[in-house]
Tab-separated table of C-alpha atoms and ligand atoms in Angstrom:
chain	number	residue	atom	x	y	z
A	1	UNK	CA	-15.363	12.568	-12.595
A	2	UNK	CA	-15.908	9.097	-11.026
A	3	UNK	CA	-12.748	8.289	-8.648
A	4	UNK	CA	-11.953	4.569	-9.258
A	5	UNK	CA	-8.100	5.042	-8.399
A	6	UNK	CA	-8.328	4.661	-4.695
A	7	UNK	CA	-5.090	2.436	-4.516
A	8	UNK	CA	-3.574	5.335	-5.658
A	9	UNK	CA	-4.257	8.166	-3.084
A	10	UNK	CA	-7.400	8.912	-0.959
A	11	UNK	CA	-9.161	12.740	-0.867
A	12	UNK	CA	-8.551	13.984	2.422
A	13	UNK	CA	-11.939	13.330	4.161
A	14	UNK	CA	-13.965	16.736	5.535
A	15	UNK	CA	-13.267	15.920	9.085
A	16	UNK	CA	-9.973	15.453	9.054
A	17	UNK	CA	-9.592	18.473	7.244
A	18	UNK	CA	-10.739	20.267	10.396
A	19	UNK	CA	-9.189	18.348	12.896
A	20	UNK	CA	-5.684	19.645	11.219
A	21	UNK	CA	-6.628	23.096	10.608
A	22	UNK	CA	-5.881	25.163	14.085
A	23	UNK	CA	-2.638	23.095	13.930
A	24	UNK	CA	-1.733	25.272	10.864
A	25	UNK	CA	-2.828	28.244	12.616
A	26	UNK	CA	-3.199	29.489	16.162
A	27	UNK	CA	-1.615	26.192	17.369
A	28	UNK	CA	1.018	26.480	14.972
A	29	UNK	CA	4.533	26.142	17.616
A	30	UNK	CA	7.448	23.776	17.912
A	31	UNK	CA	6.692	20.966	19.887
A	32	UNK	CA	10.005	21.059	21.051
A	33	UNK	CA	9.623	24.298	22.465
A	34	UNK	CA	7.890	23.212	25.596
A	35	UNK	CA	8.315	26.618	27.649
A	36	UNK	CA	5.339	28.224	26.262
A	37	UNK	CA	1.803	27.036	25.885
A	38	UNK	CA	1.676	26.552	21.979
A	39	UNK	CA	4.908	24.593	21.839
A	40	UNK	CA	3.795	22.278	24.937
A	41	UNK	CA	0.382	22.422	22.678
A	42	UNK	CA	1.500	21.121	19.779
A	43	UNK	CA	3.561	18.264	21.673
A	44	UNK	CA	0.646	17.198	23.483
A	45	UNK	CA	-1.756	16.761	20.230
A	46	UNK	CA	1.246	14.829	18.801
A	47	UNK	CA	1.479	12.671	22.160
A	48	UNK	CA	-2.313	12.133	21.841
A	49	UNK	CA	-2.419	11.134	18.111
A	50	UNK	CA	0.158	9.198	18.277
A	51	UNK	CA	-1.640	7.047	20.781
A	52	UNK	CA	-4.534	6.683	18.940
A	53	UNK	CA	-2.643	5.414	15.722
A	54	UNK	CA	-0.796	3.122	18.380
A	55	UNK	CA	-4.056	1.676	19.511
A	56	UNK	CA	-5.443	1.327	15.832
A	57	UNK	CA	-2.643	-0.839	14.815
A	58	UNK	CA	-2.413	-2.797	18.951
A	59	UNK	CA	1.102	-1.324	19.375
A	60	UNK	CA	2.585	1.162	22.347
A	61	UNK	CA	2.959	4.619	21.317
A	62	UNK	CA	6.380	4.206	22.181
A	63	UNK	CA	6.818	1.657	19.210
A	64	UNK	CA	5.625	4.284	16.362
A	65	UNK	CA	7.283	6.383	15.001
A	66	UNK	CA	6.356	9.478	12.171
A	67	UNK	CA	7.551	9.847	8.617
A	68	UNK	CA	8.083	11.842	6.143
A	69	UNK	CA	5.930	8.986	3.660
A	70	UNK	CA	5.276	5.248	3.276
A	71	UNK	CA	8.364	5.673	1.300
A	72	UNK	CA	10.596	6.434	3.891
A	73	UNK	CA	8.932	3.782	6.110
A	74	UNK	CA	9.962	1.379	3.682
A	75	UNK	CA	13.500	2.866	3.314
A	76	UNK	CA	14.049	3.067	6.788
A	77	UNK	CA	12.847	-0.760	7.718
A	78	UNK	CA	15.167	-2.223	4.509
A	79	UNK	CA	18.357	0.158	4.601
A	80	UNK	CA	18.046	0.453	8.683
A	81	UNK	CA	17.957	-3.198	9.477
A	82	UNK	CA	20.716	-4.014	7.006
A	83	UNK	CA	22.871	-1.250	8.175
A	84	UNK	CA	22.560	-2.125	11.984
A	85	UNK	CA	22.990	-6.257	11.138
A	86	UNK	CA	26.096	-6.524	9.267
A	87	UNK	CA	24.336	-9.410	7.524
A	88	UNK	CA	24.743	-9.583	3.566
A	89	UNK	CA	21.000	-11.087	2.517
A	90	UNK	CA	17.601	-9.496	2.343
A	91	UNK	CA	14.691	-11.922	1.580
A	92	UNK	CA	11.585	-9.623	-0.560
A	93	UNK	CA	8.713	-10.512	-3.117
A	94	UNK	CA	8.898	-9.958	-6.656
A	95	UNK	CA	5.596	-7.696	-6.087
A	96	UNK	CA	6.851	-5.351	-3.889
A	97	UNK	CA	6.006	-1.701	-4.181
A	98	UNK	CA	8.977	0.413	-5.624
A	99	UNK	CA	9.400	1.842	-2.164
A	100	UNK	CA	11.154	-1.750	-1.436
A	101	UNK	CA	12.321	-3.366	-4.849
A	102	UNK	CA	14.285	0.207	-5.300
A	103	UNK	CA	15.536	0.316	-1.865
A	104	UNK	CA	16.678	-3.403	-2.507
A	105	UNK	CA	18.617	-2.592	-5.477
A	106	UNK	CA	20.320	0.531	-4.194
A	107	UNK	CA	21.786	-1.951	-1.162
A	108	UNK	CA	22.577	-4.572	-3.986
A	109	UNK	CA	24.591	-2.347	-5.553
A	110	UNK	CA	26.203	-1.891	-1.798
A	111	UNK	CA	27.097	-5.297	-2.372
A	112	UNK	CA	24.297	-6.803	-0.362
A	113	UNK	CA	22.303	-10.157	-1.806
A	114	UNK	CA	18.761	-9.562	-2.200
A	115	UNK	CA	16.314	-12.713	-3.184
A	116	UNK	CA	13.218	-11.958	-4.871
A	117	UNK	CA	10.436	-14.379	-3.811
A	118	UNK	CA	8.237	-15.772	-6.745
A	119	UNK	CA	4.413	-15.791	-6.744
A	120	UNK	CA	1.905	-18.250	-7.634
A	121	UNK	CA	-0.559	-17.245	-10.499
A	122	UNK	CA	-2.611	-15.523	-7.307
A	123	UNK	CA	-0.040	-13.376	-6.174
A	124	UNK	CA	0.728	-15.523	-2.947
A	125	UNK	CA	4.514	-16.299	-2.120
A	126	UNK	CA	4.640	-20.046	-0.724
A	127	UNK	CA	5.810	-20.162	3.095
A	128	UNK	CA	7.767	-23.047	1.704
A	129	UNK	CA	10.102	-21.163	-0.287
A	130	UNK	CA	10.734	-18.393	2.214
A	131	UNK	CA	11.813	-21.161	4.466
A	132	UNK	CA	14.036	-22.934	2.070
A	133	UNK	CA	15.713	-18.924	1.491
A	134	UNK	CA	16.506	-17.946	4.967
A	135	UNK	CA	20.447	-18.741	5.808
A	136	UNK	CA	22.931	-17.616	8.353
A	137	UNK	CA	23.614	-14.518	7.022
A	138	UNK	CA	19.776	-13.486	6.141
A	139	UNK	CA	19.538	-9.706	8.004
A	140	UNK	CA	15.476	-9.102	6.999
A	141	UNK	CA	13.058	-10.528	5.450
A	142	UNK	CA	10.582	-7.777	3.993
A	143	UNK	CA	7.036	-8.887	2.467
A	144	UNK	CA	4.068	-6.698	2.101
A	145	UNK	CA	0.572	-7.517	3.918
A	146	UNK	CA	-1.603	-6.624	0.456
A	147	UNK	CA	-0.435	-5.739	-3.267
A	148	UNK	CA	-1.088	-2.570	-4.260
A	149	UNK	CA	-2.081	-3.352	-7.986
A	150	UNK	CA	-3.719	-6.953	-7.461
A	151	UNK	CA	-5.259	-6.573	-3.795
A	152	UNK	CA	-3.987	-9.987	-2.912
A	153	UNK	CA	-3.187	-10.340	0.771
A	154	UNK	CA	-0.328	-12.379	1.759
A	155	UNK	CA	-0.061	-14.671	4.883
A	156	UNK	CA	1.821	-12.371	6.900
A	157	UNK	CA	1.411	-14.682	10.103
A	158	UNK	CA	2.794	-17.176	8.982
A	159	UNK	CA	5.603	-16.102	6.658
A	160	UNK	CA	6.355	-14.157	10.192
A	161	UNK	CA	6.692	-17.199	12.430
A	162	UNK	CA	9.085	-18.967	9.876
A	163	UNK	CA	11.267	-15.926	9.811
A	164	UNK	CA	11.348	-15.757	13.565
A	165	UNK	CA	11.820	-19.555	13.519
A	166	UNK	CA	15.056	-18.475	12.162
A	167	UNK	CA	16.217	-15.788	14.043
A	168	UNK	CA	15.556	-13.427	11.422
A	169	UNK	CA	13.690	-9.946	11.835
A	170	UNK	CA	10.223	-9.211	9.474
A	171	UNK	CA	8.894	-6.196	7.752
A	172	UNK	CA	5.842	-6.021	6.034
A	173	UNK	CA	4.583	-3.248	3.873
A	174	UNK	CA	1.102	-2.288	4.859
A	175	UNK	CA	0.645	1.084	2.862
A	176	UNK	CA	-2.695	-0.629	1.139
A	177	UNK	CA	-4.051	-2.904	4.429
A	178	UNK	CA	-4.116	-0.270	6.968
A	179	UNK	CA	-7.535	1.121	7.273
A	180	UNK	CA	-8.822	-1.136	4.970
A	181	UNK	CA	-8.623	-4.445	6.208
A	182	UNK	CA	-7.799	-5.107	10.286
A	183	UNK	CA	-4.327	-4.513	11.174
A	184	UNK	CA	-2.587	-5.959	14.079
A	185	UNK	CA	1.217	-5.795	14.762
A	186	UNK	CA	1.217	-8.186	17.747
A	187	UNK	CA	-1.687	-10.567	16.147
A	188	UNK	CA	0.698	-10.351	12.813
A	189	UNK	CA	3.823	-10.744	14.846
A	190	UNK	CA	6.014	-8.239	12.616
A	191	UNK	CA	8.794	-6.597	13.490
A	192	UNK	CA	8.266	-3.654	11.819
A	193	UNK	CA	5.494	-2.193	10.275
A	194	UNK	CA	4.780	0.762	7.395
A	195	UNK	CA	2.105	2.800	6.890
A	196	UNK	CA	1.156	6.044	4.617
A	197	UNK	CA	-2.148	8.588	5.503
A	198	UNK	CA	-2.987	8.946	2.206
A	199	UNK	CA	-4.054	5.928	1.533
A	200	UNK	CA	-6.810	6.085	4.507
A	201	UNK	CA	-8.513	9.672	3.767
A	202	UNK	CA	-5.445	11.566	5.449
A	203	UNK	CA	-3.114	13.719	4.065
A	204	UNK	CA	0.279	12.864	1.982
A	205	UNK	CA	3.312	13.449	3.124
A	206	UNK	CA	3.166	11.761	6.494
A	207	UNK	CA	3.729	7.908	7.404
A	208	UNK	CA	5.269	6.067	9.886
A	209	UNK	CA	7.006	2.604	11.001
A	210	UNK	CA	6.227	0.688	13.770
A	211	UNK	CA	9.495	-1.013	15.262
A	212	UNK	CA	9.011	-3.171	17.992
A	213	UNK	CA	10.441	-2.432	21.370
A	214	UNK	CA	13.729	-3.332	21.960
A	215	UNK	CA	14.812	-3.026	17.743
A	216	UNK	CA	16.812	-0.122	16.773
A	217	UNK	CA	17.503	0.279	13.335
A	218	UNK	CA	20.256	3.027	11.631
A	219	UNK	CA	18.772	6.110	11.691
A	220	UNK	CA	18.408	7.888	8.360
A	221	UNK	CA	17.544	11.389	9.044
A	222	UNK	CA	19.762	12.396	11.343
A	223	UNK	CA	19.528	16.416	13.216
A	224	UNK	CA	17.713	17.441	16.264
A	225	UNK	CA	16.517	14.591	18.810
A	226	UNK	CA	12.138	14.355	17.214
A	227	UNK	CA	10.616	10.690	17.323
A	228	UNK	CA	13.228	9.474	20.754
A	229	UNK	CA	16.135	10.430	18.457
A	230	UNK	CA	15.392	8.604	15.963
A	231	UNK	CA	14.190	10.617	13.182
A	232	UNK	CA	15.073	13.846	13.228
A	233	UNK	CA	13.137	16.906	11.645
A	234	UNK	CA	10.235	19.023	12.785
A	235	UNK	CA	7.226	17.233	13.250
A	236	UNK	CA	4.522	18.154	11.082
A	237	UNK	CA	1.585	18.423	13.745
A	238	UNK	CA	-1.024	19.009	11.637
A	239	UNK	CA	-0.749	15.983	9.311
A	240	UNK	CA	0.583	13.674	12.476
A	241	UNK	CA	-3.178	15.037	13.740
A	242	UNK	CA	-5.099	13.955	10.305
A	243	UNK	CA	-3.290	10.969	10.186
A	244	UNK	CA	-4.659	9.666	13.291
A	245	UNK	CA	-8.153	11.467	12.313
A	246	UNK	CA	-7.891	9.338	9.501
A	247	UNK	CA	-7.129	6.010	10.859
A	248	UNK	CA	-9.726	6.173	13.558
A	249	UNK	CA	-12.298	6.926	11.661
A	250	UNK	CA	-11.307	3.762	9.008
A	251	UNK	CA	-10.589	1.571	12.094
A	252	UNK	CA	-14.328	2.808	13.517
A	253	UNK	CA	-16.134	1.865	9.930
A	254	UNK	CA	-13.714	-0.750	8.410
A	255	UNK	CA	-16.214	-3.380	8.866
A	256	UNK	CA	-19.663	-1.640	7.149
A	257	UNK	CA	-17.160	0.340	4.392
A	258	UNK	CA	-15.598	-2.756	4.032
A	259	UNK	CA	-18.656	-5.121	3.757
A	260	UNK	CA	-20.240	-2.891	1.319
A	261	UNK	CA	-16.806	-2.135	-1.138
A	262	UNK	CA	-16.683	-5.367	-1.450
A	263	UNK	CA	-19.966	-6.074	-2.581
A	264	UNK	CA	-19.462	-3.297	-5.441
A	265	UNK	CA	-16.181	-5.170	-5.690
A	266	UNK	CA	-18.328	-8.533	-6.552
A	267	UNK	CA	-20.315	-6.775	-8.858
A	268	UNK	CA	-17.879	-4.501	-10.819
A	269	UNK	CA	-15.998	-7.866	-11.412
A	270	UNK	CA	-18.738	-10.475	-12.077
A	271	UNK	CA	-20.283	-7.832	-13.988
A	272	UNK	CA	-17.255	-7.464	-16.514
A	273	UNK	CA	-16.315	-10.406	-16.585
A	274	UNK	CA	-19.861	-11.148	-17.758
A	275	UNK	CA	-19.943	-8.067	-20.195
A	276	UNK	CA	-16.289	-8.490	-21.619
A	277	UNK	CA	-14.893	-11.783	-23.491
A	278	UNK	CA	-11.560	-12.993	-23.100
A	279	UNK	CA	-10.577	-11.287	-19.827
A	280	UNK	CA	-9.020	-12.574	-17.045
A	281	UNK	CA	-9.361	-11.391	-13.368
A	282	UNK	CA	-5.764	-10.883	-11.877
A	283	UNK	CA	-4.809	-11.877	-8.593
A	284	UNK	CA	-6.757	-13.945	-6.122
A	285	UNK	CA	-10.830	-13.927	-6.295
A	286	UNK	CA	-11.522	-14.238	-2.628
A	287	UNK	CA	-8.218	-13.146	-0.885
A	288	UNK	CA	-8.027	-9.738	-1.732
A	289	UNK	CA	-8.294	-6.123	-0.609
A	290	UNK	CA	-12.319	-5.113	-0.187
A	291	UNK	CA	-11.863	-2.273	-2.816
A	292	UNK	CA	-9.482	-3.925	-5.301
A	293	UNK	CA	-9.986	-5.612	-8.987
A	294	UNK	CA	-7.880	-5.996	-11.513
A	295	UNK	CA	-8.191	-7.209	-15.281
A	296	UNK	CA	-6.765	-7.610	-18.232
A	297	UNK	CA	-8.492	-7.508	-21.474
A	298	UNK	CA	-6.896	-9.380	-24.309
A	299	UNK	CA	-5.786	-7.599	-27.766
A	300	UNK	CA	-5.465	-4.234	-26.377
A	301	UNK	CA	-3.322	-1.275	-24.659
A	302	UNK	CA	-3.975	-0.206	-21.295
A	303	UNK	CA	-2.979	3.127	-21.473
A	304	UNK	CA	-5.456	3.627	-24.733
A	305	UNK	CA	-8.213	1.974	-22.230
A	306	UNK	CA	-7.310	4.587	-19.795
A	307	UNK	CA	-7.043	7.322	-21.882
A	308	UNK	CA	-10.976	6.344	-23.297
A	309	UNK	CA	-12.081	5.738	-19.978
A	310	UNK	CA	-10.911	9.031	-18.909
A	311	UNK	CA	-12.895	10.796	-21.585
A	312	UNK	CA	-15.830	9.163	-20.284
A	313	UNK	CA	-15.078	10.935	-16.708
A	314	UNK	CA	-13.584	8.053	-15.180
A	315	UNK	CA	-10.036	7.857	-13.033
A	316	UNK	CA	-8.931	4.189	-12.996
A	317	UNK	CA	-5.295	3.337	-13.397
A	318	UNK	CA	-3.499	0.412	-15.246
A	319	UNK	CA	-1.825	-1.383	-12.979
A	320	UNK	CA	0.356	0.979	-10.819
A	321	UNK	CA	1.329	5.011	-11.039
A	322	UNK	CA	4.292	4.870	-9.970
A	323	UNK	CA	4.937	2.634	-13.108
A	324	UNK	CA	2.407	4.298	-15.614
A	325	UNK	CA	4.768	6.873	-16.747
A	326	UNK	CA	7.266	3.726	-18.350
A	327	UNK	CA	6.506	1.435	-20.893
A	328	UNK	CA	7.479	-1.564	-19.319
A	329	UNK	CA	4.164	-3.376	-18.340
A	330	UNK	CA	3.805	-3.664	-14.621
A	331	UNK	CA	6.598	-6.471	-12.317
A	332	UNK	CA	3.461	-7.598	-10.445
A	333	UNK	CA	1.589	-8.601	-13.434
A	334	UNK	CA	4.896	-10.589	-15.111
A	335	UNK	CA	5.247	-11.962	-11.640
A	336	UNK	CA	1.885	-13.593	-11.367
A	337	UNK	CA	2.651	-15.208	-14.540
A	338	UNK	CA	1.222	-12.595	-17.286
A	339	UNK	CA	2.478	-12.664	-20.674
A	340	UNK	CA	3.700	-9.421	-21.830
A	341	UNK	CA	1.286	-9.016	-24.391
A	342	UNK	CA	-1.420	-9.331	-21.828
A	343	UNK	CA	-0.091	-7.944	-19.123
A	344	UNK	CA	-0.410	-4.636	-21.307
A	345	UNK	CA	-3.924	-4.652	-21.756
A	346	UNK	CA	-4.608	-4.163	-17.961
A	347	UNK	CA	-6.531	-2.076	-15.757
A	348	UNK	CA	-7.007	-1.650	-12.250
A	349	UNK	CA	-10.188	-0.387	-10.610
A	350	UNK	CA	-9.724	0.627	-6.897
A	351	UNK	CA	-13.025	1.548	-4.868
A	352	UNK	CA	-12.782	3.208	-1.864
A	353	UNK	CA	-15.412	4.890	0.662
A	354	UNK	CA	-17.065	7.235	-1.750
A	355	UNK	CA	-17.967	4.845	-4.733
A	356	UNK	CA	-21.506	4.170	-5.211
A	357	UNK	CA	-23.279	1.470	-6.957
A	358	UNK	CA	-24.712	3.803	-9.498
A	359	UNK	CA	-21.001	4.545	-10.428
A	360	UNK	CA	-20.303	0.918	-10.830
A	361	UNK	CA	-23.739	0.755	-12.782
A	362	UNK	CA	-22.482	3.408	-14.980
A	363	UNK	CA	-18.511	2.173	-15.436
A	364	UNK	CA	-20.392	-1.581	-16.460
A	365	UNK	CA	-22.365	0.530	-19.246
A	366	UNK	CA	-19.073	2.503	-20.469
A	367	UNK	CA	-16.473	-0.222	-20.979
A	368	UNK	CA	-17.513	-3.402	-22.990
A	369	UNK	CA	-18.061	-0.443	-25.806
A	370	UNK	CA	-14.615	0.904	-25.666
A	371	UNK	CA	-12.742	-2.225	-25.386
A	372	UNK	CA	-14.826	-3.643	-28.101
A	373	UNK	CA	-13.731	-0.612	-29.975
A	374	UNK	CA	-10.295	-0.829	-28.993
A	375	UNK	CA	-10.657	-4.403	-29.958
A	376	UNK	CA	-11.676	-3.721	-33.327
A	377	UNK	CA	-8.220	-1.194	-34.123
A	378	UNK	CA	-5.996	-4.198	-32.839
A	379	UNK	CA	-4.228	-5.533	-35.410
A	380	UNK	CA	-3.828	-8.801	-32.994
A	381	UNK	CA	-7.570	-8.974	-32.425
A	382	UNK	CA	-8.597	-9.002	-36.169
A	383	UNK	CA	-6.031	-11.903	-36.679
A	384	UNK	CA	-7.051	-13.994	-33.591
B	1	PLP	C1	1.465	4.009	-1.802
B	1	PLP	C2	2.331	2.885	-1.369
B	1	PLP	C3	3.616	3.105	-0.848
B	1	PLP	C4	4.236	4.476	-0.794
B	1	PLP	O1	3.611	5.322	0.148
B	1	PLP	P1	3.838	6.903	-0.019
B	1	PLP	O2	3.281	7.486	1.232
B	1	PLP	O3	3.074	7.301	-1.241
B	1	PLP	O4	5.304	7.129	-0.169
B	1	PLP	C5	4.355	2.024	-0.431
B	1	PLP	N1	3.858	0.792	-0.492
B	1	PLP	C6	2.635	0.520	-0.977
B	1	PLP	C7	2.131	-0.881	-1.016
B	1	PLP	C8	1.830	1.563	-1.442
B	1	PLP	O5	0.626	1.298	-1.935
């Protein structure tokens, strides 16, 4: 199988495989129990990864702080900051992952106002209308550094400083930037920050959220005193270990990985859109994730392009996961502007560490066949 669904989750690289193994094993104790030598152990390798995630992202170890997921970094940012405000009014984008648009609706439904931000045809929400959103009682704005299903990367900077402008706290999402593309809290200026190992070659099951010094948002988990009392469960040394594995070996070659994704990137994309009339490229051609590209091929179903593509031993995705299972063609892609019908006939190809260019050869030989095919069962194609 070629792997082309890197936005999706990462395999667990080799070596951080064995940097979390004797966690699991004969380093296995509490790191709460710090009167014996494997507790005090296991709080130490914790104390030591957590600095070297700190120093991948330019925060104090102090500021980060482990989760169960990206998910629950999300949660915790959205529900935490509106809990401890007492403001009414969250300001998000209309792209956002699930792990925010749901969290958003739950609090709306807690009889909180939530606006949605609209994006151009590129994915980009305008600095402009953030501004002209933000009132007295806004308690958080929350966008997310780089789309998970179009790659396009926002300009978190900026959108930042307007918020602060205002007196109002940011959170971005960076579940897909971090260990792809450089990641900076302070050079950002966020707030708040998530982040999920899977998505870099670590394990699932463990994220975290950076929260400046000085914030506090409501605790969710609440139980024994982990993460300064803020979080509360057992830590799970061994993926808290990988995670930081992870991350410094993406931070340590982001910029070859990155230089030469992209240029498969280039390729898989000028090469398709060469190969295949009447598709468009979603999302931004320059400003976007190294790994990401995203299409849509008129007259046709995603799911039967996925489903062909698949029996030709490739794993691509069409548009998101989490949103594969429904019907309903993806938010991002009616956001950016999509007609439904075309929206449908989408596909997202998501390159990561391990692709090759003989891969990308091979995908560019398999799919102007099947879509032509494809093409040629569509009622909507034959009557074009
Ligand atoms: C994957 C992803 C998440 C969720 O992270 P999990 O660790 O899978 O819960 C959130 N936001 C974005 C942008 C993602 O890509």
């Amino acid at each position: 199988m070629i792997y082309f669904d890197n936005a999706a989750t990462t395999a667990v690289s080799p070596a951080v495989v064995e940097s979390m193994l004797p966690w699991f094993t004969e380093k296995f104790g509490n790191p709460s129990s710090i009167f014996y030598t494997i507790g005090a152990e296991a709080g130490k390798g914790i104390d030591e990864a957590r600095e070297w995630i700190a120093e991948a992202i330019g925060c104090e170890k102090t500021e980060l702080f482990f989760t169960g997921s990206g998910s629950e970094a999300d949660n915790w940012a959205v529900k935490g900051t509106a809990l401890k405000s007492g403001k009414k009014h969250i300001i998000t984008s209309a792209i956002e992952h699930h792990a925010i648009l749901h969290t958003c609706a739950f609090l709306e439904k807690q009889g909180y106002r939530v606006t949605y931000l609209p994006v151009n045809e590129k994915g980009l929400v305008s600095p402009a209308d953030l501004e002209a959103e933000i009132c007295e009682d806004t308690a958080l704005v929350s966008i997310m550094l780089a789309n998970n299903e179009i790659g396009t990367i926002q300009p978190i900077k900026e959108l930042a400083e307007i918020a602060h402008k205002k007196g109002v706290l940011f959170h971005t999402d960076a579940v897909q930037a971090v260990g792809a593309i450089p990641v900076d809290v302070k050079e950002l200026g966020v707030d708040m920050l998530s982040m999920s190992a899977h998505k870099f070659h670590g394990p699932k099951g463990i994220g975290a959220l950076y929260i400046r010094k000085g914030l506090r948002p409501v605790q969710l988990i609440h139980g024994g005193g982990q993460e300064r009392n803020m979080r509360a469960g057992t830590e799970n040394t061994a993926y808290i270990v990988g995670m930081a594995r992870a991350i410094t070996d993406a931070v340590k070659n982001m910029e070859e990985n990155s230089a030469r994704i992209s240029r498969l990137r280039d390729k898989l994309i000028e090469g398709v859109l060469s190969a295949v009339p009447e598709t468009i490229l979603n999302g931004d051609r320059e400003n976007r994730l190294p790994g990401n590209a995203n299409f849509s091929f008129r007259y046709i179903e995603g799911e039967s392009l996925l489903l062909r593509l698949s029996l030709a031993g490739f794993a691509a995705s069409s548009g998101s996961a989490c949103a594969s299972a429904s019907l309903d063609p993806s938010h991002v892609l009616l956001a950016i502007g999509l007609p439904h019908e075309i929206a449908h006939g989408s596909l997202r190809i998501s390159l990561g560490t391990e692709n090759t260019e003989e891969e990308v050869d091979r995908f560019l030989q398999v799919l102007p066949p099947i879509v032509e095919t494809l093409r040629q069962m569509s009622p909507l194609y034959e009557n074009k």
